[in-house]
Coordinates of C-alpha atoms in Angstrom, one line a residue:
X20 CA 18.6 81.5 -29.2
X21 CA 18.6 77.9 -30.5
X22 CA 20.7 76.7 -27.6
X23 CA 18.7 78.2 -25.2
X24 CA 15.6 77.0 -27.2
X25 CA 16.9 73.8 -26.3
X26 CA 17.4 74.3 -22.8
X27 CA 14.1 74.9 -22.5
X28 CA 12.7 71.5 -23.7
X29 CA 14.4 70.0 -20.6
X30 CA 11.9 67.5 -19.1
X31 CA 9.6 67.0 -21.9
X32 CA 10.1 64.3 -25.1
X33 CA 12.4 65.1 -27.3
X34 CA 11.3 65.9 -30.9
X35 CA 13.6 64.6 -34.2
X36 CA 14.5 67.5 -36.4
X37 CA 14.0 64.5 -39.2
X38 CA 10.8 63.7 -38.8
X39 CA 7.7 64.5 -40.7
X40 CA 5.0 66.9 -39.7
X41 CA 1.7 66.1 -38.1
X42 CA -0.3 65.6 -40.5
X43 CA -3.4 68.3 -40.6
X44 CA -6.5 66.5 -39.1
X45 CA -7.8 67.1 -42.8
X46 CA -5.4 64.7 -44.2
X47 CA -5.7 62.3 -41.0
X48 CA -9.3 62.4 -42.1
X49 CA -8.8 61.1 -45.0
X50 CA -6.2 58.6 -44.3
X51 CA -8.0 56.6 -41.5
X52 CA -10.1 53.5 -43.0
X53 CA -12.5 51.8 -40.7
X54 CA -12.3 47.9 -41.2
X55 CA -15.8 46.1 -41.7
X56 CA -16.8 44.1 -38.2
X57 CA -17.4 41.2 -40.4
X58 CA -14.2 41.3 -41.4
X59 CA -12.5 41.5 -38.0
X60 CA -14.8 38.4 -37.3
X61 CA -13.4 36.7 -40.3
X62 CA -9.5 37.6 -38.9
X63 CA -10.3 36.0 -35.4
X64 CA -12.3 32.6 -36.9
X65 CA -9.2 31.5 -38.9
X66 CA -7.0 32.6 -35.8
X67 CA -9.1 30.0 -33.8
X68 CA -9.1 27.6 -36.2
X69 CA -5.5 27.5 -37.1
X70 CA -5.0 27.3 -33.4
X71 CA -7.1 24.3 -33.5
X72 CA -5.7 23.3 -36.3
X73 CA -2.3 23.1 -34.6
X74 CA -3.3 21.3 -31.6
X75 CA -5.3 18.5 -33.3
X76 CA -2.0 18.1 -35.5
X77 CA 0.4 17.8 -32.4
X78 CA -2.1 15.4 -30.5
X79 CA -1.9 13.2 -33.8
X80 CA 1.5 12.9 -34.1
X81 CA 2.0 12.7 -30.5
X82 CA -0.7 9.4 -30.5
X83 CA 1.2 8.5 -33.7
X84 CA 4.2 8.2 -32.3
X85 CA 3.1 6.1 -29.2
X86 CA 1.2 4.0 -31.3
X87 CA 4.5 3.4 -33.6
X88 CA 6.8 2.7 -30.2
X89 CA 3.8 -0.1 -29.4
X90 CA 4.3 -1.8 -32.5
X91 CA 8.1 -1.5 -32.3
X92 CA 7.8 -2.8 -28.7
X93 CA 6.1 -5.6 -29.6
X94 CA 8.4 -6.2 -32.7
X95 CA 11.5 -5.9 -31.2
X96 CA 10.9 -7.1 -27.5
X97 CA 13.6 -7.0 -25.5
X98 CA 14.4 -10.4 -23.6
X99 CA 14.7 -9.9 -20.1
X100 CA 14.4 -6.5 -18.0
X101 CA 15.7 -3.7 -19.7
X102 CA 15.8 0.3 -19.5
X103 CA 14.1 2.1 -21.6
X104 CA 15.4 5.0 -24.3
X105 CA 14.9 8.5 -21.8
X106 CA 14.2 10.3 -25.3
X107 CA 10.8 8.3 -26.3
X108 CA 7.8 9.7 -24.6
X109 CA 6.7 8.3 -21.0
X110 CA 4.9 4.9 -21.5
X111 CA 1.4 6.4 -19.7
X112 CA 0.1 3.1 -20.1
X113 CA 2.1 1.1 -17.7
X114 CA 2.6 3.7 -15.5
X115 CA -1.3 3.8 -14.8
X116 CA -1.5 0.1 -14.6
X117 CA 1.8 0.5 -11.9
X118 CA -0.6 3.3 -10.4
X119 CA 2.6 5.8 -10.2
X120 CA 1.0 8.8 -7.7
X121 CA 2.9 11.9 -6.5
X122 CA 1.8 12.1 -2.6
X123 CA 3.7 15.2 -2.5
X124 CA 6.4 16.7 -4.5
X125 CA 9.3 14.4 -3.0
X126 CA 6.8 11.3 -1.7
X127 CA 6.0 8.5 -4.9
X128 CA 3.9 5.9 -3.8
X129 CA 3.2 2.5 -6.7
X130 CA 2.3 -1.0 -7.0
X131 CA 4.8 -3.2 -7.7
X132 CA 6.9 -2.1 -10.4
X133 CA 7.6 -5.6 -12.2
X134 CA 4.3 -7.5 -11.9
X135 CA 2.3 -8.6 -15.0
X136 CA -0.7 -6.6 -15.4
X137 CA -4.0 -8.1 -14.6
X138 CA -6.0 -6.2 -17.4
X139 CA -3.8 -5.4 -19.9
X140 CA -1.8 -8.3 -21.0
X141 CA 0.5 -6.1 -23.1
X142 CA 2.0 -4.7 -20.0
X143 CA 5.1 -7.6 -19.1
X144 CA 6.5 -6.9 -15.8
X145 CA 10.0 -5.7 -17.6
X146 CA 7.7 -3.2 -19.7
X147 CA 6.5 -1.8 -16.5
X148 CA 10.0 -2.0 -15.0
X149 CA 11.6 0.1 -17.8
X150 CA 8.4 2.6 -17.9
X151 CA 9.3 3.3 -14.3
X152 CA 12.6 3.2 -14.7
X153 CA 12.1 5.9 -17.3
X154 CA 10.2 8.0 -14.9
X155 CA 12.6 8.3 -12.7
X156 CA 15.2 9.2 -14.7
X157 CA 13.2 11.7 -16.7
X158 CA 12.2 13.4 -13.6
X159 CA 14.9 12.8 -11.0
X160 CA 17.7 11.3 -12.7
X161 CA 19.9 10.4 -9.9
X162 CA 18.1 11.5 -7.1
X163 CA 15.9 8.8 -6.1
X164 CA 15.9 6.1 -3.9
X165 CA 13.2 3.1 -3.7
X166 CA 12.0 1.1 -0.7
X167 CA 10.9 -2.5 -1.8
X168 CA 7.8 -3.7 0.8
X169 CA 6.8 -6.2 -0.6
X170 CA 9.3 -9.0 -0.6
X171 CA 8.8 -9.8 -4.4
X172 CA 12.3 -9.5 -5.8
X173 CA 12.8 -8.4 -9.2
X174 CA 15.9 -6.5 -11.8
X175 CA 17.0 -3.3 -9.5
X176 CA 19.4 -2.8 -12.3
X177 CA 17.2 -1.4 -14.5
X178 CA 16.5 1.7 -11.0
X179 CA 20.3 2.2 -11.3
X180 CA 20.0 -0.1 -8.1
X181 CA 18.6 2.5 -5.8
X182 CA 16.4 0.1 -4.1
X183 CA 16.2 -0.7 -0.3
X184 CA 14.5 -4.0 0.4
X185 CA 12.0 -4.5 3.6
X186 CA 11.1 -7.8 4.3
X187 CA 8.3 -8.8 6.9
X188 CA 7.0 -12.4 5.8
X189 CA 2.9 -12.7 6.6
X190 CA 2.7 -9.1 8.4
X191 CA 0.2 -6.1 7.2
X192 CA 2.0 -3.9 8.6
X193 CA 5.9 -3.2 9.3
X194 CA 6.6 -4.5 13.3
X195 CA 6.8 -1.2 15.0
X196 CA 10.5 -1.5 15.5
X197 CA 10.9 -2.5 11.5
X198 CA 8.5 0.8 11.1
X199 CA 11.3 2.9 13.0
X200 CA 14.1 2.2 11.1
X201 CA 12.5 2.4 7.8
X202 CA 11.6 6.2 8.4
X203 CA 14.7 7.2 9.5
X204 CA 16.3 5.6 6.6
X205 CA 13.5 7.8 4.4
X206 CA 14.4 11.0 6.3
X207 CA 18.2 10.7 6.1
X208 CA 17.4 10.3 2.3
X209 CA 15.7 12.8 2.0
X210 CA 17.4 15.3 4.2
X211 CA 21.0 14.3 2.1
X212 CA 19.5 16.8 -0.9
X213 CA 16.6 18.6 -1.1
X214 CA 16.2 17.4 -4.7
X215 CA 15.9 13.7 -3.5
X216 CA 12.5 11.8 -3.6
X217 CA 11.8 8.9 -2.1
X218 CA 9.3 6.5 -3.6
X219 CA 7.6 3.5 -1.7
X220 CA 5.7 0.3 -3.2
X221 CA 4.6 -3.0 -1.9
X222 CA 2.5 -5.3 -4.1
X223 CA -0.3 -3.3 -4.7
X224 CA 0.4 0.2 -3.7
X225 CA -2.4 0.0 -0.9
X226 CA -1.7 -1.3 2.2
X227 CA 1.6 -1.6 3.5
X228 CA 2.9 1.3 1.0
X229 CA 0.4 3.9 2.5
X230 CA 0.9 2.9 6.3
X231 CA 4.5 3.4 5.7
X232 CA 3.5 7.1 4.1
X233 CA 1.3 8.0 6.3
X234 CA 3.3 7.5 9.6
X235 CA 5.9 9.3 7.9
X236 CA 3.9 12.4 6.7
X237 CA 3.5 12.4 10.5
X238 CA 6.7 11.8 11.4
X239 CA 8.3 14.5 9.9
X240 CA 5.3 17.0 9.6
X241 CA 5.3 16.9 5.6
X242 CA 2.3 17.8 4.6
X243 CA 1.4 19.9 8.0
X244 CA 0.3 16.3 9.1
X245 CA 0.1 15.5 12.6
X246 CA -2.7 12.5 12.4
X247 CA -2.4 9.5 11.1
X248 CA -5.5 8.3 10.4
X249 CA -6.0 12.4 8.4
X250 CA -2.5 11.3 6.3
X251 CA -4.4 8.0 5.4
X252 CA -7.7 9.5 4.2
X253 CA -4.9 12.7 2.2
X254 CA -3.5 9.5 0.6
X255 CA -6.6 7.8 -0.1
X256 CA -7.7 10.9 -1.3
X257 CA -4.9 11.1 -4.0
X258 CA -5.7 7.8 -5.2
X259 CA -8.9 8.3 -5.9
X260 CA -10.4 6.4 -3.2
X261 CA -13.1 7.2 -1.1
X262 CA -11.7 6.4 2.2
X263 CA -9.1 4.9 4.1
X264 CA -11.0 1.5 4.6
X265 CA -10.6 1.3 0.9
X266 CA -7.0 1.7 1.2
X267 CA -6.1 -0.4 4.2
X268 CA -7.4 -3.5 6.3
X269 CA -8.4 -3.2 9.7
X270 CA -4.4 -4.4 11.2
X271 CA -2.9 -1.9 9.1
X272 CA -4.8 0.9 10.5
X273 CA -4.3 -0.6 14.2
X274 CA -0.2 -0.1 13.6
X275 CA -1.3 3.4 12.9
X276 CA -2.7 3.9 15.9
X277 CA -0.2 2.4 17.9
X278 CA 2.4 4.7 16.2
X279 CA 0.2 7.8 16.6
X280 CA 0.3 6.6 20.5
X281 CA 4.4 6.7 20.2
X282 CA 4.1 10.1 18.8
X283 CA 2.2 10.8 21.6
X284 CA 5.2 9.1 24.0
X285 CA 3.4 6.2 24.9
X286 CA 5.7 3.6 24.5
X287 CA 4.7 -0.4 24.4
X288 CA 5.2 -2.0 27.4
X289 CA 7.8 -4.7 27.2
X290 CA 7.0 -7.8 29.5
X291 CA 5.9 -10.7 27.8
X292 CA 2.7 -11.9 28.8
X293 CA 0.8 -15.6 28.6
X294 CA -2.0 -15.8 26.0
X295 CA -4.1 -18.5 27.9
X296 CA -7.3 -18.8 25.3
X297 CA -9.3 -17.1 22.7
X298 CA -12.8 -16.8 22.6
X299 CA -14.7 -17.2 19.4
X300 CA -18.3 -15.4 20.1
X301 CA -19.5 -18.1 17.2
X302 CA -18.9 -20.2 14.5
X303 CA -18.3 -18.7 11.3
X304 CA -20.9 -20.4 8.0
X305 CA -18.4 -21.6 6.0
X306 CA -19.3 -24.9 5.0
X307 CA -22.7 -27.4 5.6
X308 CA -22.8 -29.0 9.5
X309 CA -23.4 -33.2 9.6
X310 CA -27.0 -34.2 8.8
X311 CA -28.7 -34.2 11.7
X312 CA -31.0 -37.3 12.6
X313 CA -34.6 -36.8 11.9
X314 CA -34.5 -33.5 10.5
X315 CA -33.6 -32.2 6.9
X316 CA -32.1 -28.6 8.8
X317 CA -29.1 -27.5 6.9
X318 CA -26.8 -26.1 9.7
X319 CA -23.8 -24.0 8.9
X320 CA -20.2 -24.0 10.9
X321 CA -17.2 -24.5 10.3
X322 CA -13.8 -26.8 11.7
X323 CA -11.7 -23.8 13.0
X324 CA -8.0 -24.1 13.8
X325 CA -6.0 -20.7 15.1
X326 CA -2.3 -20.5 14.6
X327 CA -0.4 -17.9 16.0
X328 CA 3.1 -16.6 14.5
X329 CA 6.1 -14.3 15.7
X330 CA 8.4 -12.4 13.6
X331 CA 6.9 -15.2 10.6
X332 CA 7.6 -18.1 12.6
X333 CA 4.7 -20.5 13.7
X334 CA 4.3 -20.5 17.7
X335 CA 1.6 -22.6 18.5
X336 CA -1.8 -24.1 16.5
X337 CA -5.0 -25.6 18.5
X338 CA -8.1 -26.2 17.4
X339 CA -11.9 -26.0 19.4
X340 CA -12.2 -27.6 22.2
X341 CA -15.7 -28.7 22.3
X342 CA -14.6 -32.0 24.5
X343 CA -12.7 -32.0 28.3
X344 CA -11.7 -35.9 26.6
X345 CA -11.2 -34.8 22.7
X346 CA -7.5 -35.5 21.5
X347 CA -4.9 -33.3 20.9
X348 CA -5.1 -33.6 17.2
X349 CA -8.9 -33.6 16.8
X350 CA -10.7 -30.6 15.0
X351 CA -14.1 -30.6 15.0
X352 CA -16.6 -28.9 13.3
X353 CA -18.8 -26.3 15.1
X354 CA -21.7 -24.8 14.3
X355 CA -23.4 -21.7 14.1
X356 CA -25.6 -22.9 16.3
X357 CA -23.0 -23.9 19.2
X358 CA -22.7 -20.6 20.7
X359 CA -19.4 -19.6 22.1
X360 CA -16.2 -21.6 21.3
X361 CA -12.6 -21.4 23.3
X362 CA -9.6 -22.6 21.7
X363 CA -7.2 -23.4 25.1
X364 CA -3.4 -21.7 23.3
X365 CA -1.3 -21.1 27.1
X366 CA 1.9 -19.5 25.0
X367 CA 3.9 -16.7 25.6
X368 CA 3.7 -14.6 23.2
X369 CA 5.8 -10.6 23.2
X370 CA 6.2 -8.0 21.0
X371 CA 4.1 -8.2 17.4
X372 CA 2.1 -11.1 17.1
X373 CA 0.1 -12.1 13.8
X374 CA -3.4 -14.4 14.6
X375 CA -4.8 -16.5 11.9
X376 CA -8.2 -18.8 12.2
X377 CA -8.8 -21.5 9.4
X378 CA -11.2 -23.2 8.4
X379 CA -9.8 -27.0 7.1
X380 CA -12.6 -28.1 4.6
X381 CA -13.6 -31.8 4.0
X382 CA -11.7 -32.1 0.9
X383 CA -8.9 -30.7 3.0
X384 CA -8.2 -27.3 1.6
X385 CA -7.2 -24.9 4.3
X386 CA -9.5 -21.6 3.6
X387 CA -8.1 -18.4 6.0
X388 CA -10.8 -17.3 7.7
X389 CA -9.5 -14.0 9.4
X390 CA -6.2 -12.7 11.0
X391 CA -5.3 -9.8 12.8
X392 CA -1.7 -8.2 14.0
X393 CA -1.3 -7.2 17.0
X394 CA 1.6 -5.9 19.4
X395 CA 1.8 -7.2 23.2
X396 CA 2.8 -3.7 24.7
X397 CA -0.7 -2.0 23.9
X398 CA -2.8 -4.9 25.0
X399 CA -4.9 -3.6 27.6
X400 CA -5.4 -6.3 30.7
X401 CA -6.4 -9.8 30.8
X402 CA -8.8 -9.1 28.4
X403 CA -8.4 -8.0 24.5
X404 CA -12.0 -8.2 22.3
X405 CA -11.7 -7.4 18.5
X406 CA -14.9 -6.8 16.7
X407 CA -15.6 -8.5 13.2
X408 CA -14.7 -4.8 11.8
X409 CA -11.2 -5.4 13.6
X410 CA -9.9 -8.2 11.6
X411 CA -8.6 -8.6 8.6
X412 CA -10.9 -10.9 6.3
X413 CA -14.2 -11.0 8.8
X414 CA -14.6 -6.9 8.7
X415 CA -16.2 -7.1 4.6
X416 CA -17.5 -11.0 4.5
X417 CA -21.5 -11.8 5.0
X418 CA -20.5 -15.4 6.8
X419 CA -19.8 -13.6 9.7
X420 CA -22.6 -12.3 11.9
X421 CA -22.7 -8.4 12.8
X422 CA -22.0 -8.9 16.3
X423 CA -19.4 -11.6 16.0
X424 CA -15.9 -10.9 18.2
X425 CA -13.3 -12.9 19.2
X426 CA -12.0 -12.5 23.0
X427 CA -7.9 -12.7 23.8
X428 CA -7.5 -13.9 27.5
X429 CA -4.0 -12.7 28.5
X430 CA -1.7 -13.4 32.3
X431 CA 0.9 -11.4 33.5
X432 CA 4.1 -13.8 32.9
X433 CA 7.0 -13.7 34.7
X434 CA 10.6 -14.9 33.4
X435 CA 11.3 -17.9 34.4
X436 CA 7.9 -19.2 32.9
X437 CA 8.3 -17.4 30.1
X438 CA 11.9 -19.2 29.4
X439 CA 9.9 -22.2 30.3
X440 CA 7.5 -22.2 27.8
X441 CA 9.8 -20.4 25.1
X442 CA 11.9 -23.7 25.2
X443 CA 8.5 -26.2 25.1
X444 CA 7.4 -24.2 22.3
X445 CA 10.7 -25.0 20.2
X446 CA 10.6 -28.7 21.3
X447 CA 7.3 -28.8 20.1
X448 CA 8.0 -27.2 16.6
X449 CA 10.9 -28.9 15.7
X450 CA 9.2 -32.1 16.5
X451 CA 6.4 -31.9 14.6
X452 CA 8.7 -30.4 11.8
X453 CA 10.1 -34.0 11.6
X454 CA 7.1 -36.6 12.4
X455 CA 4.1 -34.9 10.0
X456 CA 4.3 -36.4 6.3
X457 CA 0.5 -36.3 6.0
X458 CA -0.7 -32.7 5.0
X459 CA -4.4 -33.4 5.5
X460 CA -4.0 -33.8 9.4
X461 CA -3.8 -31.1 12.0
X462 CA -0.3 -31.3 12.8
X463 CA 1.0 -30.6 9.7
X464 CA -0.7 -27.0 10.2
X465 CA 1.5 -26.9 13.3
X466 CA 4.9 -26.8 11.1
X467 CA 3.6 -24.7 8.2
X468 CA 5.5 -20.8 7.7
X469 CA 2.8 -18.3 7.2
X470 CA 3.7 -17.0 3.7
X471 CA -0.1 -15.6 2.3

């Protein structure tokens, strides 16, 4: 009967022989004990205040300890880059000041990574070098690779020397061909391991860094980006900007568009073409006009002088032409009140082009006025107008009037002119190169690299 007893507890819990009885609910009457609701108020206070308790401590030792590695920093400073210990906390400091941002997961955009800091002069260039460095290694020992826009050299040692350097002297914005290759080197990188990052800096983090970013958010479709001028304002956006005009200047976000066109498969046209004259709609204020005789009116103007460059090197520079009869080298000052001035330039000019307008001051100091980038294949014909908010410089200052513009006169060129001219235009350079000693005249302008 037991066995079968058994048999038939199949499917329910099993009871142990060993254990006690249930006790009768008279006993569990008298064995329950209510506990006080003041005193289960008590238990949960001190549980929230040791809790407290606990964190406070850890963010006290954890400010301690930074504070200590300050003071040992500045004790024991290392001379010359260095890296620094992996097992000491990030240096949060100078990776604000470099503005280190995650764009996305595998996408690191920063200033420059060895520059002094301009408000804290604590952070040295090689204590920002090694906090970055540290970074890296922290998070992505091994796997990252850094592209250098900004053609300020510094220690890659201290990145393991995982840096690719891009060099563009005076441009914005990569030339679109420059723009090519330095996304597909980014996409082989990152398509090698799908732990690698990449991370991207120019001077400041801005500009150049986030036109490089965005055209490859769109380039690839990270993000679910297709348009560039969206990717700028997501980037914008993650550095706490409110726009994308904070984050770029007017030629940067022209390159933009020309890429979004080559997404598009519109390709630049290739023929070169002859940039006969630009058209200043007026004179800038930049500096007080002559006394005029008989009257005690202040007029404002400026002496204007437009260079134009190619791949950094200076093509052609001409000042006003107020005068059928003024000389070559003259530069005369024009005022607000002239109306429109030409500047006569007849140079061939293909692929991206940089335009700069100075202003030479009669101390002689040489003040940029504006510049703008531009590439010959999406010019559209004989005619090219760029509004003050198109150019770099003139789009934020007040000496510029709301409506001001500046028109680019272009010809079709052939060839054999362009040959023509290409060879006159090296003549003329190399000339001047060795005849102008005197850096307050005109043609010393001629000679000068564009560097700023």
């Amino acid at each position: 009967k037991g066995q079968k007893g058994q048999k038939g507890q199949k499917g329910q819990k099993v009871k142990d022989d060993d254990a006690p009885p249930p006790s009768s609910p008279k006993s569990t009457t008298n064995t329950t004990t209510k506990i006080p609701p003041s005193v289960n108020q008590m238990t949960n206070k001190l549980q929230a205040g040791w809790g407290t308790f606990v964190e406070s401590t850890k963010s006290a030792i954890e400010t301690t300890q930074h504070l200590v590695e300050k003071e040992q920093s500045k004790l024991f400073k290392p001379k010359g880059p260095y890296k620094r210990d992996p097992k000491l906390s990030l240096d949060v400091e100078s990776l604000k000041d470099a503005e280190v941002v995650y764009i996305t997961n595998r996408l690191i955009s920063m200033g420059h990574p060895a520059m002094q800091s301009s408000t804290n002069g604590d952070i040295t260039p090689d204590r920002k070098l090694a906090a970055v460095g540290q970074l890296l290694e922290k998070r992505h020992s091994k796997q990252y690779m850094v592209w250098n826009l900004s053609e300020v050299e510094y220690d890659v040692s201290v990145l393991d020397d995982q840096v690719l350097t891009f060099q563009f002297p005076g441009s914005p914005s990569p030339p679109l061909g420059l723009l090519l290759k330095l996304l597909i080197s980014m996409e082989s990188w990152l398509k090698a391991d799908d732990r690698n990052v990449a991370v991207v800096h120019c001077l400041t983090g801005k500009g150049r860094s986030s036109t490089v970013l965005a055209a490859f958010l769109c380039w690839t479709g990270e993000a679910g980006f297709a348009n560039v001028h969206d990717a700028l304002e997501y980037i914008a956006k993650c550095k706490h900007l409110a726009s994308a005009e904070e984050l770029t200047i007017p030629s940067q976000r022209r390159y933009a568009s020309y890429f979004a066109n080559m997404l598009d498969g519109v390709r630049p046209s290739q023929p070169p073409l002859m940039l006969k004259r630009i058209i200043m709609s007026s004179a800038p204020r930049f500096s007080k006009g002559p006394p005029q005789e008989g009257s005690d009116k202040v007029i404002m103007g400026c002496a204007p002088y437009i260079q134009v460059f190619k791949a950094g090197q200076l093509i052609v520079t001409t000042a006003a032409c107020v005068d059928y009869d003024q000389p070559k080298d003259a530069l005369p000052f024009c005022t607000s009140e002239d109306g429109s001035i030409a500047f006569n330039v007849e140079a061939v000019v293909q692929g991206d082009i940089l335009l700069r307008c100075r202003h030479l001051t009669k101390g002689g100091q040489r003040l940029s006025m504006f510049r703008a980038a531009f590439h010959t294949g999406y010019v559209p014909p004989s005619v090219m107008r760029l509004q003050k908010a198109q150019l770099d410089g003139a789009c934020s200052d007040k000496r510029f009037g709301d409506e001001y513009f500046i028109d680019l006169i272009f010809e079709a060129c052939d060839a054999e002119m362009a040959s023509k001219h290409l060879l006159e235009n090296k003549k003329n350079i190399a000339g001047k190169g060795s005849s102008s000693n005197n850096n307050n005249s005109t043609s010393s302008h001629r000679t000068r690299r564009y560097h700023d």
